[in-house]
Coordinates of C-alpha atoms in Angstrom, one line a residue:
Chain A
M1 CA 156.9 97.1 112.2
K2 CA 159.0 94.6 110.6
T3 CA 159.7 91.1 111.8
Y4 CA 163.1 89.2 112.6
G5 CA 162.8 87.5 108.9
E6 CA 161.9 90.4 107.3
R7 CA 164.1 92.4 108.8
A8 CA 167.4 89.7 107.6
I9 CA 167.0 89.5 104.1
N10 CA 168.7 93.7 103.5
L11 CA 171.4 93.3 105.8
P12 CA 174.4 93.6 104.6
N13 CA 176.4 91.3 106.4
K14 CA 175.8 87.3 106.6
T15 CA 175.7 86.6 110.6
A16 CA 172.6 89.1 111.1
Q17 CA 170.9 87.5 108.7
D18 CA 171.6 83.6 109.9
L19 CA 170.8 85.4 113.7
F20 CA 167.7 87.3 112.2
T21 CA 166.6 83.8 110.0
L22 CA 167.9 81.2 113.1
M23 CA 165.0 83.6 115.3
E24 CA 162.5 83.4 113.1
R25 CA 162.6 79.4 113.0
K26 CA 163.2 78.6 116.5
K27 CA 160.5 81.7 117.8
S28 CA 163.4 82.8 120.2
N29 CA 164.5 85.8 121.3
L30 CA 166.2 84.3 124.2
A31 CA 170.6 84.9 124.7
V32 CA 171.9 82.8 127.7
A33 CA 174.7 84.4 129.0
L34 CA 176.4 81.6 130.3
D35 CA 179.0 82.9 133.1
V36 CA 180.0 79.2 134.4
T37 CA 183.6 78.2 135.6
T38 CA 183.8 75.0 134.7
K39 CA 183.6 73.0 131.3
Q40 CA 181.4 70.3 132.5
E41 CA 179.1 73.1 133.7
F42 CA 179.3 75.1 130.7
L43 CA 178.7 72.2 128.2
D44 CA 175.9 70.6 130.3
I45 CA 174.0 74.3 130.6
A46 CA 174.6 74.6 127.0
D47 CA 173.2 71.6 125.6
K48 CA 170.1 71.9 128.1
V49 CA 169.3 75.1 126.6
G50 CA 170.6 74.9 122.9
P51 CA 167.1 73.7 121.4
Y52 CA 165.8 77.6 123.6
I53 CA 168.1 80.5 122.5
C54 CA 168.7 82.0 119.5
C55 CA 172.3 82.7 121.4
L56 CA 174.9 81.9 124.1
K57 CA 177.0 84.1 125.0
T58 CA 180.1 82.6 126.6
H59 CA 182.7 84.1 128.5
V60 CA 185.6 81.8 127.5
D61 CA 188.2 84.0 130.2
I62 CA 186.9 82.6 132.8
L63 CA 186.7 78.9 132.5
E64 CA 189.1 76.9 134.4
D65 CA 189.6 74.3 132.9
F66 CA 189.6 76.3 128.6
D67 CA 191.2 73.7 126.4
Q68 CA 190.8 73.1 122.7
D69 CA 188.7 70.1 123.2
L70 CA 185.5 72.6 124.7
I71 CA 185.6 74.3 121.4
D72 CA 185.1 71.1 119.6
K73 CA 182.4 69.8 121.8
L74 CA 180.7 73.9 121.5
K75 CA 181.2 73.7 118.0
K76 CA 179.0 70.2 117.9
L77 CA 176.6 71.5 120.4
Q78 CA 175.9 74.5 117.9
K79 CA 175.6 72.3 115.0
K80 CA 173.3 70.0 116.9
H81 CA 170.6 72.7 119.0
D82 CA 171.0 76.0 116.3
F83 CA 172.5 78.4 117.9
I84 CA 175.2 81.6 117.6
I85 CA 178.0 81.8 119.2
F86 CA 179.2 85.7 121.5
E87 CA 181.8 85.6 122.9
D88 CA 181.3 88.6 124.9
R89 CA 185.0 90.0 124.9
K90 CA 184.3 93.1 125.5
F91 CA 187.4 94.9 123.3
A92 CA 189.1 97.8 124.5
D93 CA 192.1 97.9 123.2
I94 CA 193.8 100.0 120.2
G95 CA 193.1 98.5 116.9
N96 CA 196.9 97.3 116.1
T97 CA 196.2 95.2 120.1
V98 CA 192.3 93.3 119.6
K99 CA 193.3 92.1 116.2
H100 CA 195.7 90.1 117.9
Q101 CA 193.5 89.6 120.7
Y102 CA 190.9 88.3 118.6
S103 CA 192.7 86.8 116.2
K104 CA 196.1 84.5 118.4
G105 CA 196.7 83.4 122.1
I106 CA 194.8 81.0 123.8
Y107 CA 191.3 81.0 123.2
K108 CA 191.7 81.9 119.6
I109 CA 188.1 84.2 119.5
A110 CA 188.0 84.6 115.8
E111 CA 187.8 81.0 114.8
W112 CA 185.0 80.2 116.6
A113 CA 182.4 82.6 118.0
D114 CA 180.4 84.4 115.0
I115 CA 179.6 87.7 116.8
I116 CA 181.8 89.3 119.6
D117 CA 181.2 92.6 120.7
A118 CA 183.6 96.2 121.7
H119 CA 183.8 99.0 123.9
A120 CA 183.6 102.5 121.3
I121 CA 186.1 103.8 123.9
P122 CA 189.1 104.0 121.5
G123 CA 187.4 105.0 118.6
D124 CA 187.3 104.1 114.8
G125 CA 190.8 101.9 115.3
I126 CA 189.2 99.4 117.4
I127 CA 187.2 98.1 114.6
L128 CA 188.9 98.7 111.8
G129 CA 191.8 96.1 113.7
L130 CA 189.0 94.0 114.8
K131 CA 187.6 94.4 111.5
E132 CA 191.3 93.2 109.5
I133 CA 190.4 89.2 111.1
G134 CA 186.5 89.2 111.6
L135 CA 185.4 90.4 108.1
P136 CA 186.9 87.9 105.9
L137 CA 185.6 85.4 108.0
K138 CA 182.1 87.1 107.9
R139 CA 182.0 87.6 111.6
G140 CA 179.5 90.6 113.1
L141 CA 180.6 92.6 116.2
L142 CA 178.4 94.9 118.7
L143 CA 178.9 97.9 119.9
L144 CA 178.0 98.0 123.1
A145 CA 176.6 101.6 123.6
E146 CA 174.7 101.3 126.8
M147 CA 175.6 99.5 129.9
S148 CA 173.4 98.1 132.6
S149 CA 175.2 98.6 135.7
K150 CA 174.9 101.1 138.3
G151 CA 176.4 104.6 137.4
N152 CA 177.5 103.7 134.0
L153 CA 179.7 106.6 131.6
A154 CA 177.9 104.5 128.8
T155 CA 174.7 107.4 128.6
G156 CA 174.6 111.0 126.7
A157 CA 177.8 111.9 124.2
Y158 CA 178.8 108.4 124.3
T159 CA 175.9 106.1 123.2
E160 CA 175.8 109.4 120.5
A161 CA 179.5 109.3 119.8
T162 CA 179.0 104.8 120.1
I163 CA 176.2 105.4 117.0
E164 CA 177.8 107.0 114.9
M165 CA 180.9 105.0 114.8
A166 CA 178.6 101.5 114.1
K167 CA 176.6 103.8 111.2
R168 CA 180.3 104.3 109.7
H169 CA 181.2 100.5 109.5
K170 CA 177.2 98.9 108.8
D171 CA 179.4 95.7 107.2
F172 CA 180.6 94.6 110.5
V173 CA 179.2 96.3 112.7
I174 CA 175.7 94.5 113.2
G175 CA 174.8 96.5 115.7
F176 CA 174.7 97.5 119.8
I177 CA 174.8 95.8 123.3
S178 CA 171.9 98.4 124.2
G179 CA 169.2 98.7 126.6
K180 CA 166.4 100.8 123.2
K181 CA 166.2 100.9 119.9
Y182 CA 168.4 103.8 118.0
N183 CA 165.8 106.0 115.8
S184 CA 168.9 106.8 113.2
C185 CA 169.5 103.0 112.4
E186 CA 166.8 100.7 112.8
E187 CA 168.0 97.9 111.6
L188 CA 170.5 96.7 113.6
I189 CA 170.1 94.4 115.5
V190 CA 169.8 95.7 119.4
M191 CA 170.5 93.1 122.6
T192 CA 170.0 93.5 126.1
P193 CA 171.9 92.1 129.5
G194 CA 170.4 92.4 132.6
V195 CA 167.0 90.6 131.9
S196 CA 165.3 89.1 134.6
L197 CA 161.9 88.2 135.9
D198 CA 162.8 87.3 139.1
N199 CA 165.7 89.3 140.3
S200 CA 166.4 93.8 140.2
N201 CA 169.7 94.0 141.1
D202 CA 172.9 92.0 142.8
D203 CA 175.4 93.9 145.3
L204 CA 178.1 94.7 142.6
G205 CA 176.1 97.0 141.0
Q206 CA 174.2 94.8 138.1
Q207 CA 170.9 96.5 137.6
Y208 CA 167.7 93.9 135.8
K209 CA 165.1 94.6 133.7
T210 CA 162.0 92.1 132.1
P211 CA 161.9 90.3 128.8
R212 CA 158.7 92.6 128.1
N213 CA 160.8 96.1 129.5
V214 CA 163.3 95.5 127.1
I215 CA 161.3 94.6 124.3
E216 CA 158.8 97.4 124.3
N217 CA 162.1 99.4 124.0
G218 CA 162.9 98.6 121.0
S219 CA 165.6 95.6 121.9
D220 CA 166.0 92.5 119.4
I221 CA 167.2 90.0 122.2
I222 CA 166.6 89.8 125.8
I223 CA 169.9 88.0 127.5
V224 CA 169.3 86.5 130.4
G225 CA 171.9 84.9 132.2
R226 CA 171.9 83.7 136.3
G227 CA 168.1 83.9 135.9
I228 CA 168.8 80.7 133.7
Y229 CA 170.9 78.8 135.3
G230 CA 172.0 80.4 138.6
K231 CA 171.1 78.3 142.2
G232 CA 168.2 76.5 142.5
K233 CA 166.8 76.6 138.6
D234 CA 166.1 74.3 136.4
P235 CA 168.1 75.2 133.4
V236 CA 165.2 73.6 131.1
V237 CA 162.5 75.2 132.3
E238 CA 163.9 78.4 132.9
A239 CA 164.8 78.4 129.4
Q240 CA 161.2 77.7 127.9
R241 CA 160.2 80.7 130.4
Y242 CA 162.4 83.2 129.5
R243 CA 161.7 81.7 125.5
N244 CA 157.9 81.9 126.2
A245 CA 158.2 85.8 128.0
G246 CA 160.8 87.4 125.5
W247 CA 158.9 85.7 121.8
N248 CA 155.2 86.5 123.2
A249 CA 156.2 89.9 123.9
Y250 CA 157.9 90.3 120.5
L251 CA 154.2 89.6 119.2
E252 CA 152.5 91.5 121.1
K253 CA 154.9 93.8 119.6
L254 CA 154.9 92.9 116.1
E255 CA 150.8 93.6 116.2
N256 CA 150.7 96.3 118.1
Chain B
M1 CA 207.4 119.1 143.1
K2 CA 208.3 115.9 144.7
T3 CA 210.3 112.6 143.6
Y4 CA 209.5 109.6 143.3
G5 CA 210.5 108.0 146.3
E6 CA 209.1 111.1 148.1
R7 CA 205.3 110.3 146.8
A8 CA 205.6 106.6 147.9
I9 CA 205.8 107.4 151.6
N10 CA 202.4 108.7 152.3
L11 CA 200.4 106.1 149.6
P12 CA 197.6 103.9 150.6
N13 CA 198.3 101.4 148.4
K14 CA 201.5 98.9 148.6
T15 CA 202.1 98.0 145.5
A16 CA 202.2 102.0 144.6
Q17 CA 205.0 102.7 147.5
D18 CA 206.5 99.9 145.8
L19 CA 206.4 101.0 142.5
F20 CA 207.8 104.5 143.4
T21 CA 210.5 103.3 145.4
L22 CA 211.2 100.9 142.8
M23 CA 211.5 103.6 140.0
E24 CA 213.7 105.7 142.9
R25 CA 216.2 103.0 143.2
K26 CA 217.1 102.2 139.3
K27 CA 215.9 105.2 138.0
S28 CA 213.7 104.3 135.4
N29 CA 210.4 105.7 134.6
L30 CA 209.9 103.4 131.5
A31 CA 207.7 100.9 131.0
V32 CA 208.4 98.4 127.7
A33 CA 204.7 97.4 126.5
L34 CA 205.5 94.0 125.7
D35 CA 202.8 92.9 122.7
V36 CA 204.7 89.5 121.0
T37 CA 202.5 86.0 120.7
T38 CA 205.3 83.7 121.5
K39 CA 206.7 83.1 124.2
Q40 CA 210.2 83.2 123.3
E41 CA 210.1 86.1 121.8
F42 CA 208.3 87.7 125.3
L43 CA 210.7 85.9 127.6
D44 CA 214.0 87.1 126.1
I45 CA 213.0 90.6 125.5
A46 CA 211.6 90.8 128.9
D47 CA 215.4 89.9 130.1
K48 CA 217.1 91.9 127.6
V49 CA 215.1 95.5 129.3
G50 CA 214.4 94.1 132.5
P51 CA 217.2 96.2 134.3
Y52 CA 216.6 99.0 132.7
I53 CA 212.4 99.1 133.4
C54 CA 210.0 99.9 136.4
C55 CA 207.2 97.7 134.8
L56 CA 206.7 95.5 132.4
K57 CA 203.3 95.1 130.7
T58 CA 202.0 92.3 129.2
H59 CA 198.7 91.2 127.2
V60 CA 199.2 87.8 127.8
D61 CA 196.1 86.6 125.7
I62 CA 198.0 87.6 122.6
L63 CA 200.6 84.7 122.9
E64 CA 200.0 81.9 121.4
D65 CA 202.4 78.9 123.4
F66 CA 200.5 80.2 127.0
D67 CA 201.2 78.0 129.7
Q68 CA 202.1 78.5 133.8
D69 CA 206.0 77.6 132.3
L70 CA 205.8 81.4 131.2
I71 CA 204.4 82.6 133.9
D72 CA 207.7 80.8 136.5
K73 CA 209.6 81.8 133.7
L74 CA 207.9 85.9 134.2
K75 CA 208.2 86.0 138.6
K76 CA 211.9 84.9 138.0
L77 CA 213.2 87.5 135.5
Q78 CA 210.4 89.7 137.6
K79 CA 212.7 88.7 140.5
K80 CA 216.0 89.1 138.5
H81 CA 215.8 92.7 137.2
D82 CA 213.0 94.5 139.9
F83 CA 210.3 95.1 137.6
I84 CA 206.5 95.7 138.7
I85 CA 204.3 93.4 136.2
F86 CA 201.3 95.7 134.6
E87 CA 199.2 93.0 132.7
D88 CA 197.2 95.7 130.4
R89 CA 194.1 93.4 130.5
K90 CA 191.3 96.3 130.1
F91 CA 188.9 94.6 131.9
A92 CA 185.8 96.4 131.0
D93 CA 182.7 94.0 132.1
I94 CA 180.1 94.3 135.2
G95 CA 181.5 94.0 138.6
N96 CA 180.4 89.8 138.8
T97 CA 182.1 88.8 135.4
V98 CA 185.7 90.9 136.1
K99 CA 185.9 89.2 139.5
H100 CA 186.0 86.1 137.2
Q101 CA 188.2 87.3 134.5
Y102 CA 190.8 88.7 137.0
S103 CA 190.8 85.4 139.6
K104 CA 190.3 82.7 136.9
G105 CA 190.0 81.6 133.2
I106 CA 193.3 79.9 132.4
Y107 CA 195.8 83.3 132.8
K108 CA 194.8 83.7 136.6
I109 CA 195.8 87.2 136.2
A110 CA 195.8 88.2 140.2
E111 CA 198.0 85.6 141.0
W112 CA 201.0 87.1 139.0
A113 CA 200.1 90.3 137.6
D114 CA 201.2 93.7 140.5
I115 CA 198.5 95.6 138.2
I116 CA 196.2 95.8 136.3
D117 CA 193.8 98.6 134.2
A118 CA 189.9 99.3 133.7
H119 CA 188.0 100.8 131.2
A120 CA 185.9 103.2 134.4
I121 CA 182.6 103.0 131.0
P122 CA 180.8 100.1 133.9
G123 CA 180.3 102.4 136.7
D124 CA 181.7 101.8 140.2
G125 CA 180.8 98.2 140.2
I126 CA 183.7 97.2 138.0
I127 CA 186.2 99.0 141.2
L128 CA 184.2 96.9 143.5
G129 CA 184.4 93.5 141.7
L130 CA 188.0 93.6 140.5
K131 CA 188.7 95.6 144.5
E132 CA 187.1 91.9 146.0
I133 CA 190.3 90.1 144.3
G134 CA 193.4 92.2 144.9
L135 CA 192.9 94.2 147.3
P136 CA 193.6 91.1 150.4
L137 CA 196.2 90.3 147.1
K138 CA 198.1 94.0 148.0
R139 CA 197.4 94.8 144.2
G140 CA 196.9 97.7 142.2
L141 CA 194.6 99.2 139.4
L142 CA 195.4 101.8 137.1
L143 CA 191.6 103.3 135.4
L144 CA 192.0 104.8 131.7
A145 CA 191.3 108.3 132.1
E146 CA 192.3 109.2 128.9
M147 CA 193.3 106.8 125.6
S148 CA 196.8 107.9 123.1
S149 CA 194.4 106.3 119.7
K150 CA 193.3 108.7 116.9
G151 CA 188.6 110.2 118.0
N152 CA 188.7 108.1 121.1
L153 CA 185.6 108.6 123.9
A154 CA 187.8 109.2 127.0
T155 CA 187.7 112.9 127.3
G156 CA 185.8 116.0 129.3
A157 CA 182.7 114.3 131.7
Y158 CA 183.8 111.1 130.5
T159 CA 187.5 111.5 132.2
E160 CA 185.8 113.3 134.9
A161 CA 183.7 110.9 135.9
T162 CA 186.7 108.6 135.6
I163 CA 188.8 110.1 138.5
E164 CA 186.4 111.0 140.6
M165 CA 185.4 106.8 141.0
A166 CA 188.5 106.6 141.2
K167 CA 189.1 109.2 144.0
R168 CA 185.9 107.1 145.7
H169 CA 188.1 104.1 145.5
K170 CA 192.0 105.1 146.6
D171 CA 192.8 101.9 148.1
F172 CA 192.5 100.4 145.4
V173 CA 192.7 102.8 142.3
I174 CA 196.3 104.0 142.7
G175 CA 196.6 105.7 139.3
F176 CA 195.6 106.7 135.3
I177 CA 196.3 105.2 131.9
S178 CA 196.1 108.8 130.8
G179 CA 198.4 112.0 129.1
K180 CA 198.8 113.8 132.6
K181 CA 198.7 115.0 135.8
Y182 CA 195.1 115.7 136.9
N183 CA 195.3 118.3 139.9
S184 CA 192.7 117.2 142.0
C185 CA 194.9 114.2 142.7
E186 CA 198.4 114.3 142.2
E187 CA 199.2 112.3 144.4
L188 CA 197.9 109.2 142.0
I189 CA 200.3 107.5 139.2
V190 CA 200.0 109.0 135.6
M191 CA 201.1 106.1 132.8
T192 CA 201.3 107.0 129.7
P193 CA 201.2 104.8 126.3
G194 CA 201.5 105.8 123.0
V195 CA 205.0 107.1 123.1
S196 CA 207.8 107.3 120.4
L197 CA 211.3 108.7 120.5
D198 CA 210.4 108.3 116.1
N199 CA 206.9 107.7 115.3
S200 CA 204.0 110.0 115.1
N201 CA 201.4 107.0 114.0
D202 CA 200.5 103.5 113.2
D203 CA 197.8 102.2 110.4
L204 CA 194.9 101.4 113.0
G205 CA 194.9 105.0 114.9
Q206 CA 197.5 104.6 117.7
Q207 CA 199.2 108.4 117.8
Y208 CA 202.9 109.0 119.6
K209 CA 204.9 111.7 122.0
T210 CA 207.8 111.9 122.4
P211 CA 209.1 111.0 126.4
R212 CA 209.5 114.6 127.3
N213 CA 206.1 115.8 125.9
V214 CA 203.9 113.2 128.3
I215 CA 207.0 113.8 131.2
E216 CA 206.3 117.9 130.9
N217 CA 201.9 117.2 131.0
G218 CA 203.0 115.4 134.0
S219 CA 202.7 111.4 133.3
D220 CA 205.1 109.8 136.0
I221 CA 206.3 106.3 133.8
I222 CA 206.2 106.6 130.5
I223 CA 205.0 103.2 128.1
V224 CA 207.2 102.4 125.4
G225 CA 206.4 99.6 122.9
R226 CA 206.7 99.2 119.2
G227 CA 209.3 101.6 119.5
I228 CA 211.7 99.6 122.1
Y229 CA 211.9 96.0 120.0
G230 CA 209.7 96.4 116.7
K231 CA 211.3 95.5 113.6
G232 CA 215.0 96.4 113.5
K233 CA 215.8 97.3 117.4
D234 CA 218.2 96.2 119.3
P235 CA 215.5 96.1 122.2
V236 CA 219.2 97.4 125.3
V237 CA 219.8 99.7 122.9
E238 CA 216.4 101.5 123.2
A239 CA 215.5 100.3 126.6
Q240 CA 217.9 102.4 127.6
R241 CA 217.8 105.7 125.1
Y242 CA 214.0 105.7 126.5
R243 CA 215.2 105.4 129.7
N244 CA 217.2 108.2 129.3
A245 CA 215.0 110.5 127.6
G246 CA 212.2 109.8 130.6
W247 CA 214.3 110.4 133.2
N248 CA 216.4 113.2 132.3
A249 CA 212.4 114.9 131.5
Y250 CA 211.6 113.9 134.9
L251 CA 214.9 115.4 135.9
E252 CA 214.0 118.6 134.3
K253 CA 211.2 118.7 135.3
L254 CA 212.2 118.5 139.2
E255 CA 214.3 121.4 138.4
N256 CA 211.9 123.6 136.6

């Protein structure tokens, strides 16, 4: 098995290279899913977990007081702590629409997000639309090949079609949101949500797995949300705990 | 075959009832997909096409200058012209996330959109999350059962699973985005995008059908976008033309 650093070398996409290099440098395969609804909380937690993460996963469209100042401050935190920004927009429309959603509107996601994700459901057009905007900016796209929620439909033939779609656009598609690695495209990044050391589900269908579970299945990056900054948690303590759990699982996998 | 007005009577969802009643009253099964990127264009076109439509389909997240004033003016236009507002957000995340995306953030979609849509891919949790917010407000949800773009994955087992999901939540799921009617839930509304009298496709994979094609297949509402306000078009003339085409196709179908 190759290390993250070794895998960085031959990737065609600059953001993917940067991400793997950064992971090796920071010894972290932890992404934090920052699902809070105020700017203050957002910046506060990002600053606290920043030193321990490779990637900050955002949902800017749930912030009550989003503004350009938030983006400016987020970029400063990115410089200070050295992480990749992943706006988890889950684009899911036809090419002409997602092109606008990605580049325009209030959020202007293309200007600040290194990585975005999309559902494969609309067909290749969604990738073509996003690529028109993102490739000149050297951005990267993740496709949702599997989901962690109960009764989800990203399975079987759907997942296979998604993998084929990724293979047709390797300049821009840098990997998958998924629970496991796919043999036919081992070089692509696998990021896995729904990771927790403490919970097994929530009351809206989310199902959790441990860092070790998902790294053993071939995931490269664990995505942890409420497990790090939920009620009563200390984000610094929890980010260190998850960083260690994820990194140790990776080291063990390298040895086997 | 029942008329729109007859179908309104027994529906459990108030927005669905209102929509069918309004269609009968205005003699229109035309929804306009208002995909422009400035407030001025948005309000200008909405005011022009307003008299001829049953529904205005929006993508507020592509507007460069979105603000509360836009929503206030949109609501005034809704009162003036009598139409349903459908924010085509294509929610596609887990329940806990879509709940926030629907109610919070800059757009506060739940406050002004009568109808929203969602992909079924995350499983029932996405409906449960949206329903927590939307049902108390008497909103309605459309599920994307099929798409009109080339190579899309909303087919076969995926579509069937989506239909089953809709049946489990008939208080909130009022219908489908799809190209045809499903036998097992004929009472649900079918809205069909990708409708044009002039074009057969775009260069990002969108594939067009005529109003007659889709009404014959069991669609209830035709969604027309660039065909009405694209370059060189007069939105009033085109809205009347599509309204007539859609309504005549419906009357013919009623007679057969």
